[in-house]
mmCIF file of C-alpha atoms in Angstrom:
data_model
loop_
_atom_site.group_PDB
_atom_site.id
_atom_site.type_symbol
_atom_site.label_atom_id
_atom_site.label_comp_id
_atom_site.label_asym_id
_atom_site.label_seq_id
_atom_site.Cartn_x
_atom_site.Cartn_y
_atom_site.Cartn_z
ATOM 1 C CA UNK A 25 11.914 28.188 -7.257
ATOM 2 C CA UNK A 26 8.509 27.365 -4.559
ATOM 3 C CA UNK A 27 6.628 27.362 -8.019
ATOM 4 C CA UNK A 28 8.410 25.205 -9.940
ATOM 5 C CA UNK A 29 9.088 22.620 -7.003
ATOM 6 C CA UNK A 30 5.674 22.959 -5.849
ATOM 7 C CA UNK A 31 4.056 21.937 -10.502
ATOM 8 C CA UNK A 32 7.104 19.393 -10.876
ATOM 9 C CA UNK A 33 5.494 16.668 -9.524
ATOM 10 C CA UNK A 34 1.948 17.592 -10.265
ATOM 11 C CA UNK A 35 2.379 15.897 -13.699
ATOM 12 C CA UNK A 36 5.644 16.245 -15.005
ATOM 13 C CA UNK A 37 6.775 13.765 -11.872
ATOM 14 C CA UNK A 38 4.469 12.144 -10.656
ATOM 15 C CA UNK A 39 5.015 10.060 -8.104
ATOM 16 C CA UNK A 40 2.275 7.926 -9.122
ATOM 17 C CA UNK A 41 2.461 7.228 -12.612
ATOM 18 C CA UNK A 42 5.823 8.172 -13.379
ATOM 19 C CA UNK A 43 7.720 7.082 -10.643
ATOM 20 C CA UNK A 44 5.023 4.000 -9.574
ATOM 21 C CA UNK A 45 5.740 5.111 -6.201
ATOM 22 C CA UNK A 46 3.482 4.654 -3.585
ATOM 23 C CA UNK A 47 0.229 2.983 -5.580
ATOM 24 C CA UNK A 48 0.509 0.122 -2.388
ATOM 25 C CA UNK A 49 -2.526 1.986 -0.047
ATOM 26 C CA UNK A 50 -3.532 3.994 -3.078
ATOM 27 C CA UNK A 51 -6.037 1.735 -5.173
ATOM 28 C CA UNK A 52 -7.976 0.333 -2.668
ATOM 29 C CA UNK A 53 -9.508 2.827 -0.936
ATOM 30 C CA UNK A 54 -11.074 4.204 -5.311
ATOM 31 C CA UNK A 55 -14.232 2.728 -5.182
ATOM 32 C CA UNK A 56 -15.554 5.577 -4.246
ATOM 33 C CA UNK A 57 -15.001 8.894 -4.629
ATOM 34 C CA UNK A 58 -15.967 10.002 -1.172
ATOM 35 C CA UNK A 59 -12.485 7.655 0.744
ATOM 36 C CA UNK A 60 -10.645 8.351 -1.836
ATOM 37 C CA UNK A 61 -10.847 11.758 -1.064
ATOM 38 C CA UNK A 62 -10.126 12.147 2.364
ATOM 39 C CA UNK A 63 -7.328 9.126 1.661
ATOM 40 C CA UNK A 64 -5.542 11.798 -1.012
ATOM 41 C CA UNK A 65 -6.687 15.133 2.344
ATOM 42 C CA UNK A 66 -4.578 12.269 4.554
ATOM 43 C CA UNK A 67 -1.674 11.698 2.870
ATOM 44 C CA UNK A 68 -0.979 15.537 2.007
ATOM 45 C CA UNK A 69 -0.775 16.206 5.069
ATOM 46 C CA UNK A 70 0.855 13.471 6.218
ATOM 47 C CA UNK A 71 3.203 13.504 3.342
ATOM 48 C CA UNK A 72 3.937 17.716 4.135
ATOM 49 C CA UNK A 73 4.491 18.113 7.732
ATOM 50 C CA UNK A 74 6.282 14.833 7.859
ATOM 51 C CA UNK A 75 8.995 16.045 5.664
ATOM 52 C CA UNK A 76 8.411 20.015 7.546
ATOM 53 C CA UNK A 77 9.810 18.016 10.538
ATOM 54 C CA UNK A 78 12.750 16.066 9.024
ATOM 55 C CA UNK A 79 14.116 18.735 7.473
ATOM 56 C CA UNK A 80 14.381 20.348 11.056
ATOM 57 C CA UNK A 81 15.813 17.260 12.028
ATOM 58 C CA UNK A 82 18.426 16.306 9.445
ATOM 59 C CA UNK A 83 21.549 17.892 11.082
ATOM 60 C CA UNK A 84 20.549 16.741 14.338
ATOM 61 C CA UNK A 85 20.217 12.854 13.733
ATOM 62 C CA UNK A 86 22.476 10.222 13.313
ATOM 63 C CA UNK A 87 22.672 9.198 9.690
ATOM 64 C CA UNK A 88 22.658 5.403 11.549
ATOM 65 C CA UNK A 89 19.190 5.563 12.960
ATOM 66 C CA UNK A 90 17.719 7.475 10.482
ATOM 67 C CA UNK A 91 15.189 5.241 9.187
ATOM 68 C CA UNK A 92 14.131 4.486 12.304
ATOM 69 C CA UNK A 93 13.334 8.122 13.045
ATOM 70 C CA UNK A 94 11.510 9.069 9.799
ATOM 71 C CA UNK A 95 9.461 5.939 10.511
ATOM 72 C CA UNK A 96 8.602 7.041 13.827
ATOM 73 C CA UNK A 97 7.726 10.342 12.821
ATOM 74 C CA UNK A 98 5.888 9.120 10.050
ATOM 75 C CA UNK A 99 3.817 6.918 12.323
ATOM 76 C CA UNK A 100 3.600 9.876 15.028
ATOM 77 C CA UNK A 101 1.595 11.858 12.863
ATOM 78 C CA UNK A 102 -0.485 8.771 10.961
ATOM 79 C CA UNK A 103 -1.716 8.626 14.911
ATOM 80 C CA UNK A 104 -2.903 11.621 14.609
ATOM 81 C CA UNK A 105 -4.647 11.586 11.480
ATOM 82 C CA UNK A 106 -6.369 8.269 12.802
ATOM 83 C CA UNK A 107 -7.620 9.675 15.516
ATOM 84 C CA UNK A 108 -9.343 12.721 14.186
ATOM 85 C CA UNK A 109 -10.666 9.618 11.192
ATOM 86 C CA UNK A 110 -11.683 8.226 14.287
ATOM 87 C CA UNK A 111 -13.647 10.924 16.079
ATOM 88 C CA UNK A 112 -15.021 13.291 13.892
ATOM 89 C CA UNK A 113 -15.769 11.130 10.464
ATOM 90 C CA UNK A 114 -16.208 7.403 12.245
ATOM 91 C CA UNK A 115 -18.071 6.042 9.084
ATOM 92 C CA UNK A 116 -15.425 7.149 6.821
ATOM 93 C CA UNK A 117 -12.368 5.871 9.192
ATOM 94 C CA UNK A 118 -14.226 2.269 8.396
ATOM 95 C CA UNK A 119 -14.387 2.410 5.038
ATOM 96 C CA UNK A 120 -10.479 3.360 4.262
ATOM 97 C CA UNK A 121 -9.633 -0.080 7.776
ATOM 98 C CA UNK A 122 -6.742 -0.666 7.876
ATOM 99 C CA UNK A 123 -5.605 1.127 4.780
ATOM 100 C CA UNK A 124 -5.006 4.528 7.415
ATOM 101 C CA UNK A 125 -2.233 2.363 7.910
ATOM 102 C CA UNK A 126 -0.425 1.632 5.331
ATOM 103 C CA UNK A 127 -0.010 5.257 4.845
ATOM 104 C CA UNK A 128 3.082 4.599 7.748
ATOM 105 C CA UNK A 129 4.676 2.450 4.388
ATOM 106 C CA UNK A 130 4.044 4.439 1.368
ATOM 107 C CA UNK A 131 6.890 4.601 -0.400
ATOM 108 C CA UNK A 132 6.031 8.263 -1.603
ATOM 109 C CA UNK A 133 6.951 9.616 2.188
ATOM 110 C CA UNK A 134 9.533 7.648 2.916
ATOM 111 C CA UNK A 135 11.029 8.551 -0.279
ATOM 112 C CA UNK A 136 10.524 12.172 -0.620
ATOM 113 C CA UNK A 137 12.011 12.355 2.769
ATOM 114 C CA UNK A 138 14.971 9.995 1.754
ATOM 115 C CA UNK A 139 15.051 12.368 -1.577
ATOM 116 C CA UNK A 140 14.447 15.824 -0.953
ATOM 117 C CA UNK A 141 14.066 16.949 2.875
ATOM 118 C CA UNK A 142 16.892 15.359 4.211
ATOM 119 C CA UNK A 143 19.134 17.987 1.793
ATOM 120 C CA UNK A 144 16.383 21.298 1.486
ATOM 121 C CA UNK A 145 15.433 23.767 3.881
ATOM 122 C CA UNK A 146 12.395 22.815 6.269
ATOM 123 C CA UNK A 147 9.816 25.519 4.382
ATOM 124 C CA UNK A 148 10.584 23.689 0.682
ATOM 125 C CA UNK A 149 10.224 20.473 1.813
ATOM 126 C CA UNK A 150 7.018 21.803 3.214
ATOM 127 C CA UNK A 151 5.669 22.625 -0.146
ATOM 128 C CA UNK A 152 7.302 19.711 -1.996
ATOM 129 C CA UNK A 153 5.919 17.577 0.594
ATOM 130 C CA UNK A 154 2.055 18.836 -0.097
ATOM 131 C CA UNK A 155 2.873 18.685 -3.555
ATOM 132 C CA UNK A 156 3.597 15.476 -3.876
ATOM 133 C CA UNK A 157 0.571 14.319 -1.673
ATOM 134 C CA UNK A 158 -1.558 16.582 -4.027
ATOM 135 C CA UNK A 159 0.479 14.429 -6.681
ATOM 136 C CA UNK A 160 -1.165 11.271 -5.511
ATOM 137 C CA UNK A 161 -4.314 12.429 -4.824
ATOM 138 C CA UNK A 162 -4.821 13.001 -8.648
ATOM 139 C CA UNK A 163 -4.756 10.538 -9.976
ATOM 140 C CA UNK A 164 -6.208 8.339 -6.580
ATOM 141 C CA UNK A 165 -9.141 11.052 -6.620
ATOM 142 C CA UNK A 166 -9.427 10.645 -10.656
ATOM 143 C CA UNK A 167 -9.565 6.581 -10.158
ATOM 144 C CA UNK A 168 -12.070 6.560 -8.184
ATOM 145 C CA UNK A 169 -14.097 9.379 -10.062
ATOM 146 C CA UNK A 170 -14.469 6.304 -13.642
ATOM 147 C CA UNK A 171 -14.954 3.754 -11.114
ATOM 148 C CA UNK A 172 -17.683 5.591 -9.632
ATOM 149 C CA UNK A 173 -19.189 6.739 -12.107
ATOM 150 C CA UNK A 174 -19.651 3.728 -14.632
ATOM 151 C CA UNK A 175 -19.168 0.965 -11.319
ATOM 152 C CA UNK A 176 -22.346 2.326 -8.927
ATOM 153 C CA UNK A 177 -23.312 5.463 -11.764
ATOM 154 C CA UNK A 178 -22.742 7.273 -9.064
ATOM 155 C CA UNK A 179 -20.951 10.378 -7.892
ATOM 156 C CA UNK A 180 -20.181 10.914 -4.193
ATOM 157 C CA UNK A 181 -23.163 9.307 -3.828
ATOM 158 C CA UNK A 182 -25.269 11.084 -5.591
ATOM 159 C CA UNK A 183 -26.535 9.500 -8.739
ATOM 160 C CA UNK A 184 -25.421 10.536 -11.704
ATOM 161 C CA UNK A 185 -26.702 8.266 -14.569
ATOM 162 C CA UNK A 186 -30.672 10.208 -15.031
ATOM 163 C CA UNK A 187 -33.277 6.971 -13.281
ATOM 164 C CA UNK A 188 -35.016 6.258 -16.446
ATOM 165 C CA UNK A 189 -31.938 5.639 -18.380
ATOM 166 C CA UNK A 190 -31.858 2.330 -16.527
ATOM 167 C CA UNK A 191 -33.244 -1.265 -17.862
ATOM 168 C CA UNK A 192 -34.661 -2.661 -14.792
ATOM 169 C CA UNK A 193 -36.721 1.352 -15.618
ATOM 170 C CA UNK A 194 -37.398 0.134 -19.409
ATOM 171 C CA UNK A 195 -33.961 1.913 -20.290
ATOM 172 C CA UNK A 196 -31.381 0.851 -22.385
ATOM 173 C CA UNK A 197 -28.085 1.620 -19.352
ATOM 174 C CA UNK A 198 -27.351 -0.524 -16.997
ATOM 175 C CA UNK A 199 -23.974 0.185 -14.572
ATOM 176 C CA UNK A 200 -20.356 -1.851 -15.394
ATOM 177 C CA UNK A 201 -19.824 -4.880 -12.333
ATOM 178 C CA UNK A 202 -16.150 -5.589 -13.198
ATOM 179 C CA UNK A 203 -15.586 -1.311 -12.236
ATOM 180 C CA UNK A 204 -16.052 -2.203 -8.521
ATOM 181 C CA UNK A 205 -13.819 -4.957 -8.363
ATOM 182 C CA UNK A 206 -10.428 -4.809 -7.651
ATOM 183 C CA UNK A 207 -8.234 -5.359 -10.569
ATOM 184 C CA UNK A 208 -10.471 -2.793 -12.217
ATOM 185 C CA UNK A 209 -8.704 -0.370 -10.868
ATOM 186 C CA UNK A 210 -5.242 -1.903 -11.957
ATOM 187 C CA UNK A 211 -6.609 -1.428 -15.244
ATOM 188 C CA UNK A 212 -7.373 2.047 -15.064
ATOM 189 C CA UNK A 213 -3.462 3.091 -13.491
ATOM 190 C CA UNK A 214 -2.405 1.618 -16.167
ATOM 191 C CA UNK A 215 -4.295 3.473 -19.019
ATOM 192 C CA UNK A 216 -3.633 6.863 -16.884
ATOM 193 C CA UNK A 217 0.238 6.145 -17.367
ATOM 194 C CA UNK A 218 -0.144 5.750 -21.156
ATOM 195 C CA UNK A 219 -1.952 9.132 -21.166
ATOM 196 C CA UNK A 220 1.116 11.134 -18.810
ATOM 197 C CA UNK A 221 3.229 8.857 -20.893
ATOM 198 C CA UNK A 222 1.813 9.311 -23.925
ATOM 199 C CA UNK A 223 1.358 13.618 -23.130
ATOM 200 C CA UNK A 224 5.549 14.009 -21.760
ATOM 201 C CA UNK A 225 7.049 12.044 -24.465
ATOM 202 C CA UNK A 226 5.321 14.400 -26.919
ATOM 203 C CA UNK A 227 6.382 17.441 -25.069
ATOM 204 C CA UNK A 228 10.279 15.909 -25.536
ATOM 205 C CA UNK A 229 9.772 15.654 -28.958
ATOM 206 C CA UNK A 230 9.077 18.894 -29.415
ATOM 207 C CA UNK A 231 11.500 20.442 -28.034
ATOM 208 C CA UNK B 119 -7.181 -28.558 12.019
ATOM 209 C CA UNK B 120 -9.898 -27.850 9.352
ATOM 210 C CA UNK B 121 -9.885 -23.757 10.362
ATOM 211 C CA UNK B 122 -6.531 -23.380 9.877
ATOM 212 C CA UNK B 123 -5.811 -24.327 6.197
ATOM 213 C CA UNK B 124 -9.094 -22.342 5.257
ATOM 214 C CA UNK B 125 -7.241 -19.705 6.449
ATOM 215 C CA UNK B 126 -4.347 -20.793 4.701
ATOM 216 C CA UNK B 127 -5.851 -21.576 1.049
ATOM 217 C CA UNK B 128 -8.648 -18.181 1.519
ATOM 218 C CA UNK B 129 -5.355 -16.224 2.485
ATOM 219 C CA UNK B 130 -3.130 -17.265 -0.767
ATOM 220 C CA UNK B 131 -6.612 -18.031 -3.433
ATOM 221 C CA UNK B 132 -9.335 -15.235 -2.269
ATOM 222 C CA UNK B 133 -8.257 -12.431 -0.714
ATOM 223 C CA UNK B 134 -4.258 -12.423 -1.954
ATOM 224 C CA UNK B 135 -2.163 -9.571 -1.154
ATOM 225 C CA UNK B 136 -1.659 -8.250 -4.332
ATOM 226 C CA UNK B 137 -4.246 -8.728 -6.346
ATOM 227 C CA UNK B 138 -7.518 -7.274 -3.865
ATOM 228 C CA UNK B 139 -5.409 -6.097 -1.377
ATOM 229 C CA UNK B 140 -2.472 -3.964 -3.649
ATOM 230 C CA UNK B 141 -0.386 -3.984 -0.889
ATOM 231 C CA UNK B 142 2.963 -4.456 -1.632
ATOM 232 C CA UNK B 143 3.019 -3.233 -4.688
ATOM 233 C CA UNK B 144 6.177 -0.964 -4.925
ATOM 234 C CA UNK B 145 7.800 -3.142 -4.324
ATOM 235 C CA UNK B 146 5.886 -6.057 -6.498
ATOM 236 C CA UNK B 147 6.224 -4.691 -9.698
ATOM 237 C CA UNK B 148 10.079 -2.623 -9.092
ATOM 238 C CA UNK B 149 12.213 -6.001 -8.276
ATOM 239 C CA UNK B 150 9.796 -8.408 -10.707
ATOM 240 C CA UNK B 151 11.810 -8.059 -13.687
ATOM 241 C CA UNK B 152 13.995 -11.354 -13.670
ATOM 242 C CA UNK B 153 13.016 -14.824 -12.046
ATOM 243 C CA UNK B 154 15.248 -15.829 -9.846
ATOM 244 C CA UNK B 155 15.084 -11.654 -7.642
ATOM 245 C CA UNK B 156 11.488 -11.831 -7.593
ATOM 246 C CA UNK B 157 11.382 -15.562 -6.298
ATOM 247 C CA UNK B 158 14.053 -13.838 -3.869
ATOM 248 C CA UNK B 159 12.122 -11.266 -2.981
ATOM 249 C CA UNK B 160 8.908 -13.544 -2.732
ATOM 250 C CA UNK B 161 10.575 -16.110 -0.381
ATOM 251 C CA UNK B 162 11.906 -12.841 2.277
ATOM 252 C CA UNK B 163 8.079 -11.259 2.596
ATOM 253 C CA UNK B 164 7.640 -14.945 3.284
ATOM 254 C CA UNK B 165 9.977 -15.595 5.829
ATOM 255 C CA UNK B 166 9.579 -11.906 7.187
ATOM 256 C CA UNK B 167 6.005 -12.211 7.386
ATOM 257 C CA UNK B 168 6.477 -15.957 9.708
ATOM 258 C CA UNK B 169 8.061 -14.145 11.955
ATOM 259 C CA UNK B 170 6.651 -10.094 12.573
ATOM 260 C CA UNK B 171 3.058 -11.621 12.788
ATOM 261 C CA UNK B 172 3.226 -13.676 15.243
ATOM 262 C CA UNK B 173 5.377 -11.390 17.706
ATOM 263 C CA UNK B 174 2.267 -9.094 16.617
ATOM 264 C CA UNK B 175 -0.548 -11.088 17.552
ATOM 265 C CA UNK B 176 1.278 -11.387 21.181
ATOM 266 C CA UNK B 177 2.334 -7.851 21.710
ATOM 267 C CA UNK B 178 -1.189 -7.251 20.295
ATOM 268 C CA UNK B 179 -3.141 -9.809 22.332
ATOM 269 C CA UNK B 180 -1.253 -9.041 25.944
ATOM 270 C CA UNK B 181 -0.395 -5.504 25.426
ATOM 271 C CA UNK B 182 -2.370 -3.314 23.360
ATOM 272 C CA UNK B 183 -6.117 -5.531 23.872
ATOM 273 C CA UNK B 184 -8.680 -2.974 25.635
ATOM 274 C CA UNK B 185 -8.082 -4.848 28.998
ATOM 275 C CA UNK B 186 -5.081 -6.723 28.202
ATOM 276 C CA UNK B 187 -3.076 -5.234 30.298
ATOM 277 C CA UNK B 188 -5.260 -6.267 33.343
ATOM 278 C CA UNK B 189 -3.019 -9.320 33.780
ATOM 279 C CA UNK B 190 -0.647 -6.883 35.351
ATOM 280 C CA UNK B 191 -2.506 -5.218 37.947
ATOM 281 C CA UNK B 192 -5.983 -5.055 37.684
ATOM 282 C CA UNK B 193 -6.408 -1.896 37.967
ATOM 283 C CA UNK B 194 -5.394 -1.514 34.984
ATOM 284 C CA UNK B 195 -8.315 -3.537 33.387
ATOM 285 C CA UNK B 196 -9.140 0.049 31.471
ATOM 286 C CA UNK B 197 -6.129 0.077 29.485
ATOM 287 C CA UNK B 198 -6.803 0.736 26.296
ATOM 288 C CA UNK B 199 -3.356 0.995 24.638
ATOM 289 C CA UNK B 200 -4.725 -0.123 20.706
ATOM 290 C CA UNK B 201 -3.933 3.856 19.542
ATOM 291 C CA UNK B 202 -0.848 2.991 19.846
ATOM 292 C CA UNK B 203 -0.945 -0.171 17.554
ATOM 293 C CA UNK B 204 0.524 1.711 14.472
ATOM 294 C CA UNK B 205 3.867 2.410 15.572
ATOM 295 C CA UNK B 206 4.626 -0.438 17.668
ATOM 296 C CA UNK B 207 3.977 -2.778 15.037
ATOM 297 C CA UNK B 208 6.039 -0.916 12.855
ATOM 298 C CA UNK B 209 8.587 -1.129 15.124
ATOM 299 C CA UNK B 210 8.360 -4.250 15.866
ATOM 300 C CA UNK B 211 9.187 -4.701 11.299
ATOM 301 C CA UNK B 212 11.667 -2.980 11.913
ATOM 302 C CA UNK B 213 13.637 -4.207 14.596
ATOM 303 C CA UNK B 214 12.568 -7.543 13.354
ATOM 304 C CA UNK B 215 14.376 -7.113 10.004
ATOM 305 C CA UNK B 216 17.702 -5.586 11.252
ATOM 306 C CA UNK B 217 17.887 -8.814 13.859
ATOM 307 C CA UNK B 218 17.180 -11.810 10.975
ATOM 308 C CA UNK B 219 19.297 -9.781 8.213
ATOM 309 C CA UNK B 220 22.199 -9.648 11.741
ATOM 310 C CA UNK B 221 21.653 -13.735 12.092
ATOM 311 C CA UNK B 222 20.875 -14.707 8.877
ATOM 312 C CA UNK B 223 24.142 -13.167 7.489
ATOM 313 C CA UNK B 224 25.896 -15.057 10.666
ATOM 314 C CA UNK B 225 24.819 -18.036 10.535
ATOM 315 C CA UNK B 226 23.920 -19.120 6.800
ATOM 316 C CA UNK B 227 26.044 -17.006 4.899
ATOM 317 C CA UNK B 228 25.018 -18.754 1.793
ATOM 318 C CA UNK B 229 20.728 -17.769 2.151
ATOM 319 C CA UNK B 230 22.556 -14.140 3.539
ATOM 320 C CA UNK B 231 23.764 -13.824 -0.272
ATOM 321 C CA UNK B 232 20.445 -14.842 -2.278
ATOM 322 C CA UNK B 233 18.125 -13.096 0.461
ATOM 323 C CA UNK B 234 20.421 -10.714 1.586
ATOM 324 C CA UNK B 235 19.578 -7.191 -0.169
ATOM 325 C CA UNK B 236 16.083 -7.085 -0.658
ATOM 326 C CA UNK B 237 16.143 -7.269 3.668
ATOM 327 C CA UNK B 238 16.509 -4.341 4.435
ATOM 328 C CA UNK B 239 13.692 -3.300 1.363
ATOM 329 C CA UNK B 240 10.847 -5.041 3.126
ATOM 330 C CA UNK B 241 10.669 -3.013 6.687
ATOM 331 C CA UNK B 242 8.353 -0.544 4.369
ATOM 332 C CA UNK B 243 7.123 -3.211 1.999
ATOM 333 C CA UNK B 244 3.250 -2.951 2.996
ATOM 334 C CA UNK B 245 2.328 -6.346 2.535
ATOM 335 C CA UNK B 246 4.037 -6.607 6.350
ATOM 336 C CA UNK B 247 2.475 -3.787 7.631
ATOM 337 C CA UNK B 248 -0.795 -4.890 6.175
ATOM 338 C CA UNK B 249 -0.165 -8.128 7.444
ATOM 339 C CA UNK B 250 -0.323 -6.837 10.421
ATOM 340 C CA UNK B 251 -3.306 -5.228 10.728
ATOM 341 C CA UNK B 252 -5.317 -7.408 8.736
ATOM 342 C CA UNK B 253 -4.358 -10.069 11.974
ATOM 343 C CA UNK B 254 -5.576 -7.369 14.200
ATOM 344 C CA UNK B 255 -8.754 -6.684 12.186
ATOM 345 C CA UNK B 256 -10.217 -9.818 12.139
ATOM 346 C CA UNK B 257 -9.161 -11.595 15.406
ATOM 347 C CA UNK B 258 -7.911 -14.558 15.432
ATOM 348 C CA UNK B 259 -8.362 -16.989 18.670
ATOM 349 C CA UNK B 260 -4.964 -18.826 18.356
ATOM 350 C CA UNK B 261 -1.766 -18.644 17.794
ATOM 351 C CA UNK B 262 -1.599 -21.215 15.166
ATOM 352 C CA UNK B 263 -4.442 -19.142 12.895
ATOM 353 C CA UNK B 264 -1.675 -17.031 13.211
ATOM 354 C CA UNK B 265 0.971 -18.786 11.291
ATOM 355 C CA UNK B 266 -1.495 -20.339 8.814
ATOM 356 C CA UNK B 267 -2.298 -16.403 7.736
ATOM 357 C CA UNK B 268 1.048 -15.587 7.327
ATOM 358 C CA UNK B 269 2.213 -18.395 5.557
ATOM 359 C CA UNK B 270 -0.435 -18.180 3.838
ATOM 360 C CA UNK B 271 -0.576 -14.618 2.289
ATOM 361 C CA UNK B 272 3.532 -14.704 2.555
ATOM 362 C CA UNK B 273 2.484 -17.341 -0.452
ATOM 363 C CA UNK B 274 0.178 -15.247 -2.175
ATOM 364 C CA UNK B 275 2.694 -12.846 -2.821
ATOM 365 C CA UNK B 276 5.561 -15.337 -3.662
ATOM 366 C CA UNK B 277 3.017 -16.240 -6.390
ATOM 367 C CA UNK B 278 1.951 -13.569 -8.183
ATOM 368 C CA UNK B 279 5.631 -11.446 -7.854
ATOM 369 C CA UNK B 280 6.876 -14.992 -9.688
ATOM 370 C CA UNK B 281 3.971 -15.174 -11.682
ATOM 371 C CA UNK B 282 3.973 -11.951 -13.221
ATOM 372 C CA UNK B 283 7.975 -11.477 -13.114
ATOM 373 C CA UNK B 284 8.161 -14.851 -15.945
ATOM 374 C CA UNK B 285 5.279 -12.930 -18.147
ATOM 375 C CA UNK B 286 6.699 -9.480 -17.897
ATOM 376 C CA UNK B 287 10.595 -11.768 -18.721
ATOM 377 C CA UNK B 288 8.796 -13.031 -22.361
ATOM 378 C CA UNK B 289 7.156 -9.297 -22.635
ATOM 379 C CA UNK B 290 10.571 -7.735 -23.676
ATOM 380 C CA UNK B 291 10.474 -9.530 -26.932
ATOM 381 C CA UNK B 292 6.465 -8.229 -27.527
ATOM 382 C CA UNK B 293 5.355 -5.140 -29.316
ATOM 383 C CA UNK B 294 4.439 -2.763 -27.168
ATOM 384 C CA UNK B 295 3.137 0.663 -27.909
ATOM 385 C CA UNK B 296 5.710 2.804 -26.745
ATOM 386 C CA UNK B 297 4.853 4.491 -24.230
ATOM 387 C CA UNK B 298 2.701 1.887 -22.692
ATOM 388 C CA UNK B 299 6.061 -0.327 -21.822
ATOM 389 C CA UNK B 300 6.696 -1.253 -18.477
ATOM 390 C CA UNK B 301 5.005 0.688 -15.929
ATOM 391 C CA UNK B 302 1.954 0.632 -18.106
ATOM 392 C CA UNK B 303 1.656 -2.728 -19.351
ATOM 393 C CA UNK B 304 2.811 -3.998 -15.857
ATOM 394 C CA UNK B 305 0.113 -2.635 -14.118
ATOM 395 C CA UNK B 306 -2.997 -3.608 -16.965
ATOM 396 C CA UNK B 307 -1.047 -7.614 -17.041
ATOM 397 C CA UNK B 308 -1.634 -7.709 -12.947
ATOM 398 C CA UNK B 309 -4.655 -6.307 -13.641
ATOM 399 C CA UNK B 310 -5.846 -9.197 -15.708
ATOM 400 C CA UNK B 311 -3.879 -11.367 -12.666
ATOM 401 C CA UNK B 312 -6.473 -9.704 -10.654
ATOM 402 C CA UNK B 313 -9.769 -11.496 -12.367
ATOM 403 C CA UNK B 314 -7.932 -14.741 -13.371
ATOM 404 C CA UNK B 315 -7.541 -15.150 -9.293
ATOM 405 C CA UNK B 316 -10.878 -13.498 -8.522
ATOM 406 C CA UNK B 317 -12.387 -17.332 -10.258
ATOM 407 C CA UNK B 318 -11.499 -18.691 -6.845
ATOM 408 C CA UNK B 319 -13.662 -17.014 -5.127
ATOM 409 C CA UNK B 320 -16.085 -18.233 -2.592
ATOM 410 C CA UNK B 321 -13.857 -21.537 -2.662
ATOM 411 C CA UNK B 322 -13.969 -22.544 1.156
ATOM 412 C CA UNK B 323 -13.058 -25.719 2.519
#
């Protein structure tokens, strides 16, 4: 049971590529791999713990004010993440700028709380939150992998394209500047969605 | 005055909420199937941005910013409450959306019928919170600049959602590969529109 809750959101019901949730804060941080990893980790932690807390509170919070309670819990967790990042990873925190705050309005968190945590026990909710965060992280890391590789020729800041390939050194290769610009993030996600859908369809067809 | 118009033009075209920062993508993708509903949501976003940004600006300036509380008591000049800004901004947005919904329902039922269903959606629209956070980051000097920024980014969002809705309406007649239909093609079209918008880069009045 718990295994299924964990594995489903990674590929089959991936929150980003299948359900179109949580793209808002995702794409602006995908120019490089490192901030994308930090962002994925933060979202995973916030989703997991907010589902855990709200699932424990689910019987005490009146239905009518639940949205406000959810926002407060999520916002408090995001403040924690933001303060921790500011204290221990100042550079990354600068790069992420307002997008850490925007985790609050990430639709994955609100969507999973409404759909899962309010009707399930704390531990499965926690697993569900972590898994959805990781599903989101997979897309984020995939997008930023391609953007950093083709856009700047590095991965995690380390050069991977050999120096002598570049035109400046008499080679044939040049970085594709388009990959650094925002629109390319959308196109890469579009292609990833295509791959995911094509794969899922094939499975359904085989059955 | 020139500065104010400049902020407006910049936030509509150069720093468009959707094409440059991907804010509000969830509702942008979900509600862009027909032009009419897209226009309704776009108008509601402009409306809510115009109300919440000035309120959050005043809150930021007179309560949260470092040393702002010195106006009340000089002993508090050292107090820096800016770590509370996320929670206060989102509370203001949620409260304002609720308030606006009640007021509009009472005094303008016709407008409520058009905007009503979208208002609750907007409380968790990233474009609204994003607007407030950008406003805090950019440190605008006067409230007129804040109004112009709110109007500009709302209008930019409106423009983006209405144009993609128009494209998607036409798209339902074209032959797209099956796995690409719906979400996939919407992403790619948004990307192409973003590239078109990049031609405005560097415009300054």
